[in-house]
Coordinates of C-alpha atoms in Angstrom, one line a residue:
M1 CA -63.0 10.6 -36.7
A2 CA -64.1 13.1 -34.0
G3 CA -66.6 16.0 -34.5
N4 CA -69.7 13.9 -35.0
S5 CA -71.5 15.2 -31.9
F6 CA -73.2 18.5 -31.2
G7 CA -74.7 20.0 -28.1
Q8 CA -74.1 19.6 -24.4
L9 CA -77.3 18.7 -22.6
F10 CA -79.5 18.1 -25.7
R11 CA -76.7 16.2 -27.6
I12 CA -76.8 14.5 -31.0
T13 CA -74.4 12.2 -32.7
T14 CA -74.9 11.5 -36.4
F15 CA -73.6 8.4 -38.2
G16 CA -73.5 6.9 -41.7
E17 CA -72.3 7.8 -45.2
S18 CA -73.9 9.1 -48.4
H19 CA -73.5 5.7 -50.1
G20 CA -73.7 3.4 -47.1
E21 CA -76.6 1.3 -45.9
A22 CA -78.2 4.1 -43.9
I23 CA -77.6 7.3 -42.0
G24 CA -78.9 8.1 -38.6
V25 CA -78.7 10.0 -35.3
I26 CA -78.6 9.3 -31.6
I27 CA -80.3 12.0 -29.4
D28 CA -79.3 12.1 -25.8
G29 CA -80.7 14.4 -23.2
C30 CA -84.2 14.9 -24.5
P31 CA -86.5 15.2 -21.5
A32 CA -89.0 12.4 -20.7
G33 CA -92.7 12.8 -21.5
L34 CA -92.4 14.8 -24.7
Q35 CA -95.2 13.8 -27.2
V36 CA -93.5 12.6 -30.3
D37 CA -95.3 13.4 -33.6
L38 CA -93.7 11.1 -36.1
D39 CA -95.8 12.6 -39.0
Y40 CA -94.3 16.0 -38.1
I41 CA -90.7 14.7 -38.1
Q42 CA -91.3 13.0 -41.4
G43 CA -92.8 16.2 -42.8
E44 CA -89.6 18.1 -41.9
L45 CA -87.5 15.4 -43.7
D46 CA -89.8 15.6 -46.7
K47 CA -88.8 19.3 -47.1
R48 CA -85.1 18.4 -47.2
K49 CA -85.2 15.2 -49.3
P50 CA -83.8 15.2 -52.8
G51 CA -85.9 14.9 -56.0
Q52 CA -88.5 17.5 -55.0
S53 CA -88.4 19.6 -58.1
K54 CA -86.6 20.5 -61.3
I55 CA -84.3 22.8 -59.4
T56 CA -82.9 20.2 -57.0
T57 CA -80.8 17.0 -57.4
Q58 CA -82.8 14.1 -58.9
R59 CA -81.5 11.5 -56.4
K60 CA -84.6 9.6 -55.3
E61 CA -84.8 9.1 -51.5
S62 CA -87.9 8.8 -49.5
D63 CA -86.0 9.6 -46.3
T64 CA -88.4 7.5 -44.3
V65 CA -87.3 7.7 -40.7
R66 CA -87.6 4.9 -38.1
I67 CA -87.4 5.5 -34.4
L68 CA -85.5 2.5 -32.8
S69 CA -85.4 3.5 -29.2
G70 CA -86.2 6.1 -26.5
V71 CA -89.9 6.4 -27.4
F72 CA -92.7 4.4 -25.8
E73 CA -96.4 5.0 -26.5
D74 CA -95.5 8.0 -28.6
K75 CA -93.7 9.7 -25.7
T76 CA -90.0 10.1 -25.0
T77 CA -88.7 8.0 -22.1
G78 CA -85.6 10.1 -21.2
T79 CA -83.3 7.5 -22.6
P80 CA -81.2 7.8 -25.8
I81 CA -83.4 8.1 -28.9
A82 CA -82.1 6.4 -32.1
M83 CA -83.4 7.3 -35.5
L84 CA -82.5 5.5 -38.7
I85 CA -82.9 6.7 -42.3
P86 CA -82.1 4.0 -45.0
N87 CA -80.3 5.0 -48.2
E88 CA -82.2 3.9 -51.2
D89 CA -80.7 5.4 -54.3
Q90 CA -76.9 5.5 -53.9
R91 CA -75.8 5.0 -57.5
S92 CA -72.1 4.6 -56.5
K93 CA -71.1 4.0 -60.1
D94 CA -71.7 7.7 -60.8
Y95 CA -68.5 8.3 -58.8
S96 CA -66.2 5.7 -60.4
H97 CA -64.4 8.4 -62.3
N98 CA -63.5 10.1 -59.0
V99 CA -61.4 7.3 -57.5
D100 CA -58.0 8.9 -58.0
V101 CA -58.8 12.5 -58.7
F102 CA -59.6 15.5 -56.5
R103 CA -62.8 17.3 -57.3
P104 CA -62.4 21.1 -57.2
S105 CA -63.8 22.7 -54.0
H106 CA -64.8 19.3 -52.5
A107 CA -63.4 17.6 -49.4
D108 CA -61.6 14.9 -51.4
Y109 CA -58.0 16.3 -50.9
T110 CA -58.4 17.4 -47.3
Y111 CA -59.9 14.1 -46.2
E112 CA -57.2 12.1 -47.9
A113 CA -54.5 14.3 -46.6
K114 CA -55.9 14.1 -43.0
Y115 CA -56.9 10.4 -42.8
G116 CA -55.0 8.7 -45.6
I117 CA -58.2 7.3 -46.9
R118 CA -61.5 8.7 -48.3
D119 CA -64.8 7.4 -49.6
H120 CA -65.0 8.7 -53.2
R121 CA -68.7 7.7 -53.4
G122 CA -70.3 11.1 -52.9
G123 CA -67.8 12.2 -50.3
G124 CA -68.8 9.8 -47.5
R125 CA -69.2 11.8 -44.3
S126 CA -68.6 15.1 -46.1
S127 CA -71.7 14.6 -48.1
A128 CA -74.8 16.8 -47.4
R129 CA -76.7 13.5 -47.2
E130 CA -75.7 13.5 -43.5
T131 CA -77.9 16.6 -42.9
A132 CA -81.0 14.4 -43.1
A133 CA -80.1 13.0 -39.7
R134 CA -79.8 16.6 -38.3
V135 CA -83.2 17.4 -39.6
A136 CA -84.7 14.4 -37.9
A137 CA -83.1 15.4 -34.6
G138 CA -84.0 19.0 -35.1
A139 CA -87.6 18.2 -35.7
L140 CA -87.7 16.6 -32.2
A141 CA -86.0 19.7 -30.8
K142 CA -88.7 21.8 -32.5
L143 CA -91.4 19.7 -30.9
L144 CA -89.8 20.4 -27.5
L145 CA -89.6 24.2 -28.2
K146 CA -93.2 24.3 -29.4
T147 CA -94.3 23.2 -25.9
L148 CA -92.5 26.4 -24.7
G149 CA -94.1 28.6 -27.3
I150 CA -90.9 29.0 -29.2
E151 CA -91.2 29.0 -33.0
I152 CA -88.5 28.9 -35.7
V153 CA -89.1 29.8 -39.3
A154 CA -86.8 30.4 -42.2
H155 CA -87.0 31.1 -45.9
V156 CA -84.8 31.7 -49.0
S157 CA -84.1 35.4 -49.0
S158 CA -81.7 35.5 -51.9
V159 CA -80.4 33.5 -54.8
G160 CA -77.3 34.8 -56.6
K161 CA -77.9 38.6 -56.7
I162 CA -81.7 38.3 -56.5
N163 CA -82.8 39.5 -53.1
A164 CA -86.3 39.3 -51.5
P165 CA -87.6 42.3 -49.6
N166 CA -87.7 42.0 -45.8
V167 CA -90.7 40.1 -44.6
F168 CA -92.8 40.5 -41.5
I169 CA -93.8 37.4 -39.6
N170 CA -97.1 37.8 -37.8
D171 CA -98.1 34.1 -37.7
P172 CA -95.4 31.5 -38.2
I173 CA -97.9 28.9 -39.5
E174 CA -99.1 31.3 -42.2
F175 CA -95.5 32.3 -43.0
I176 CA -94.5 28.6 -43.6
A177 CA -97.7 28.0 -45.7
E178 CA -96.8 31.0 -47.9
R179 CA -93.2 29.8 -48.2
E180 CA -94.2 26.3 -49.2
K181 CA -96.4 27.5 -52.1
N182 CA -93.2 27.7 -54.3
I183 CA -90.4 25.3 -55.0
V184 CA -87.6 27.7 -54.0
R185 CA -89.1 28.3 -50.5
C186 CA -89.1 32.1 -50.7
A187 CA -91.9 33.8 -48.8
D188 CA -92.2 36.6 -51.3
P189 CA -94.1 35.2 -54.4
A190 CA -92.8 37.7 -57.0
T191 CA -89.2 37.2 -56.0
A192 CA -89.7 33.4 -55.9
E193 CA -90.7 33.3 -59.5
E194 CA -87.6 35.3 -60.5
M195 CA -85.4 33.0 -58.4
I196 CA -86.9 29.8 -60.0
E197 CA -86.4 31.1 -63.5
F198 CA -82.8 32.0 -62.7
I199 CA -82.0 28.7 -61.1
D200 CA -83.5 26.8 -64.0
S201 CA -81.3 28.7 -66.4
V202 CA -78.2 27.9 -64.3
R203 CA -79.3 24.2 -64.3
K204 CA -79.5 24.2 -68.1
D205 CA -76.0 25.7 -68.3
G206 CA -74.7 22.8 -66.2
D207 CA -73.7 25.2 -63.4
T208 CA -74.7 26.0 -59.8
V209 CA -75.5 29.1 -57.8
G210 CA -75.6 29.9 -54.1
G211 CA -77.8 32.1 -51.9
K212 CA -78.9 33.1 -48.4
I213 CA -81.5 31.8 -45.9
S214 CA -83.0 34.2 -43.4
C215 CA -84.1 32.6 -40.1
Y216 CA -86.3 34.0 -37.3
V217 CA -86.9 32.7 -33.8
K218 CA -90.2 34.0 -32.3
N219 CA -91.1 34.0 -28.6
C220 CA -87.7 33.2 -27.4
P221 CA -87.5 33.9 -23.6
V222 CA -85.0 36.2 -22.1
G223 CA -81.9 34.6 -20.7
L224 CA -80.8 31.8 -23.1
G225 CA -77.0 31.8 -23.7
D226 CA -73.9 32.0 -21.5
P227 CA -70.8 34.1 -21.3
V228 CA -68.0 34.0 -22.4
F229 CA -67.4 31.2 -24.9
D230 CA -71.0 29.8 -24.9
K231 CA -72.7 32.9 -26.2
L232 CA -76.0 32.1 -27.9
H233 CA -75.0 33.7 -31.2
A234 CA -71.6 31.9 -31.1
D235 CA -73.3 28.5 -30.8
L236 CA -75.7 29.5 -33.6
G237 CA -72.8 30.5 -35.7
K238 CA -71.0 27.2 -35.1
A239 CA -74.2 25.3 -35.9
M240 CA -74.8 27.1 -39.2
L241 CA -71.2 27.0 -40.3
S242 CA -71.2 23.2 -39.7
I243 CA -73.8 22.8 -42.5
N244 CA -72.3 21.8 -45.9
A245 CA -71.7 24.7 -48.3
V246 CA -72.2 27.4 -45.7
H247 CA -69.7 30.1 -46.1
G248 CA -71.2 32.9 -44.0
F249 CA -73.2 33.7 -40.9
E250 CA -74.5 37.0 -39.6
F251 CA -77.0 37.9 -36.9
G252 CA -79.0 41.1 -36.3
S253 CA -77.5 44.0 -38.4
G254 CA -74.6 41.7 -39.4
F255 CA -72.0 43.2 -41.7
E256 CA -74.2 46.2 -42.4
G257 CA -74.0 47.2 -38.8
S258 CA -70.2 47.8 -39.2
E259 CA -71.1 50.7 -41.5
M260 CA -73.4 52.4 -38.9
R261 CA -72.7 54.8 -36.0
G262 CA -73.4 53.7 -32.4
S263 CA -76.1 56.4 -32.2
E264 CA -77.9 54.7 -35.1
H265 CA -77.2 51.1 -34.1
N266 CA -78.1 51.2 -30.4
D267 CA -81.4 49.4 -29.5
I268 CA -83.3 51.7 -27.2
F269 CA -85.2 50.0 -24.3
V270 CA -88.9 50.7 -23.7
K271 CA -91.6 49.1 -21.6
S272 CA -94.4 47.6 -23.7
H273 CA -98.1 48.0 -23.0
L274 CA -98.0 44.4 -21.6
G275 CA -95.4 45.5 -19.1
D276 CA -92.4 43.6 -20.5
I277 CA -89.1 45.2 -21.6
Q278 CA -88.5 45.5 -25.4
T279 CA -86.3 47.5 -27.8
I280 CA -87.5 49.9 -30.4
T281 CA -85.2 48.5 -33.0
N282 CA -83.6 45.0 -33.2
F283 CA -80.1 45.6 -34.7
S284 CA -78.9 43.2 -31.9
G285 CA -80.9 40.4 -33.5
G286 CA -82.5 39.4 -30.2
I287 CA -79.1 38.7 -28.6
Q288 CA -77.1 41.0 -26.3
G289 CA -73.9 40.0 -24.5
G290 CA -74.4 36.5 -25.9
I291 CA -77.8 36.2 -24.1
S292 CA -81.3 36.4 -25.6
N293 CA -83.1 39.6 -24.7
G294 CA -86.7 38.5 -25.6
M295 CA -86.8 40.2 -29.0
P296 CA -87.1 38.0 -32.1
I297 CA -83.7 36.3 -32.9
E298 CA -82.8 37.1 -36.5
F299 CA -79.9 35.7 -38.5
K300 CA -78.8 34.9 -42.1
V301 CA -76.8 32.0 -43.5
A302 CA -74.9 32.3 -46.8
F303 CA -74.4 29.2 -49.0
K304 CA -71.8 28.9 -51.7
P305 CA -72.6 27.4 -55.1
V306 CA -72.6 23.6 -55.0
A307 CA -69.2 22.3 -56.0
T308 CA -70.4 19.6 -58.4
I309 CA -71.1 21.1 -61.8
M310 CA -71.8 19.5 -65.2
K311 CA -68.7 21.0 -66.8
N312 CA -65.3 19.6 -67.4
Q313 CA -62.7 21.0 -64.9
A314 CA -59.0 20.9 -64.6
T315 CA -57.6 19.2 -61.5
I316 CA -54.9 16.8 -60.3
D317 CA -54.9 13.2 -59.3
S318 CA -53.7 11.7 -56.0
Q319 CA -50.1 11.5 -57.4
G320 CA -50.1 15.2 -58.2
N321 CA -50.5 14.6 -62.0
A322 CA -52.6 17.0 -64.1
A323 CA -56.0 15.5 -64.8
E324 CA -59.5 16.5 -66.0
I325 CA -62.7 15.7 -64.3
S326 CA -66.0 15.5 -66.2
G327 CA -69.4 16.4 -64.9
K328 CA -71.4 13.2 -64.5
G329 CA -74.3 11.9 -62.4
R330 CA -77.0 14.0 -60.7
H331 CA -76.9 17.7 -60.6
D332 CA -78.1 20.1 -57.9
P333 CA -78.1 23.6 -59.4
C334 CA -79.0 25.3 -56.1
V335 CA -79.0 23.6 -52.7
V336 CA -80.5 26.6 -50.8
P337 CA -84.3 25.6 -51.1
R338 CA -83.6 22.2 -49.5
A339 CA -81.4 23.8 -46.8
V340 CA -84.2 25.7 -45.2
P341 CA -85.3 22.8 -42.9
I342 CA -81.6 22.2 -42.1
V343 CA -81.1 25.7 -40.9
E344 CA -84.3 25.5 -38.8
A345 CA -83.2 22.2 -37.4
M346 CA -79.8 23.4 -36.3
A347 CA -81.3 26.5 -34.7
A348 CA -83.7 24.3 -32.8
L349 CA -80.9 22.1 -31.6
V350 CA -79.0 25.1 -30.2
L351 CA -82.1 26.6 -28.5
A352 CA -83.2 23.3 -27.0
D353 CA -79.7 22.8 -25.6
H354 CA -79.5 26.3 -24.2
W355 CA -83.0 26.0 -22.7
L356 CA -82.0 22.8 -20.9
R357 CA -78.9 24.6 -19.6
N358 CA -81.0 27.4 -18.3
R359 CA -84.2 25.8 -17.2
N360 CA -83.4 26.2 -13.5
A361 CA -82.2 29.8 -14.0
R362 CA -84.4 32.9 -13.8
L363 CA -86.0 33.4 -17.2
S364 CA -88.5 36.1 -16.3

């Protein structure tokens, strides 16, 4: 099975299945001498792990990460870094009723059609369990970016039709602290309460709901990204669309920009009081011509409702016969709050990769 690696110079390869012994990641290309903060990496995993609250799946995983190679005396050595996260609460019996039937909107049918075999226990490689490995790798990438002053922050900006107002990020640390005060990870407290109440009502109904995550990159230098096929926003889009349940990506003005005139949408250049070049507006989302322009990078990621619901649904079996699948096992009414660290991680992996590609270029 191809497609398990991401990145060029800062390259990761994930492995493992939802109900196997463990999942993990190999990171190749991380520069030597980077101080590795294992507590920070574990903290990022703790934000993604299941069982955090009543509005997430109740699978119990500590997601305790072990670094097996590539680190000596808490610093990277420049060799491949292996990270391992054991699976502790698989409960494969919860999926025994899925052996011969295709779950609606899951990867069951497409995997079996492509490979002739599939792991019915939670979907195998198609399970969002795999994203824990990405978060571990992304945390290391974030540590690298922090040495350059680059900060990445995200929050849940909508659930269903509930939308948070636009937020201003002055201090990334304060922003994250405010976001982490509620279980839905929305930086606007009033909207967060409304979101939580709505998700809980969806959970009680045995259903699921989607939402959006807004992500911001602060202090990104000018010059990251390459024409024509390696544009920075193109790689960010690929990274985000590779996350389970993601159905949409937009940067800057996004789809709303298509409704504007050029005279409204153009970002006018000015020279700041510090002498650097900035734009008055940021409809470009910090990226022009596929290359970062020094303004904050802004994008949104849209997640569909989780496909596993606690309701009976009509389907067919592997022989094409009509069947019914019942809602059993653990229920995740809204995956968006746990996806915040995944979005940040994938953004960090893209930026770290592009920084390595451009570190010998002029980034003034």
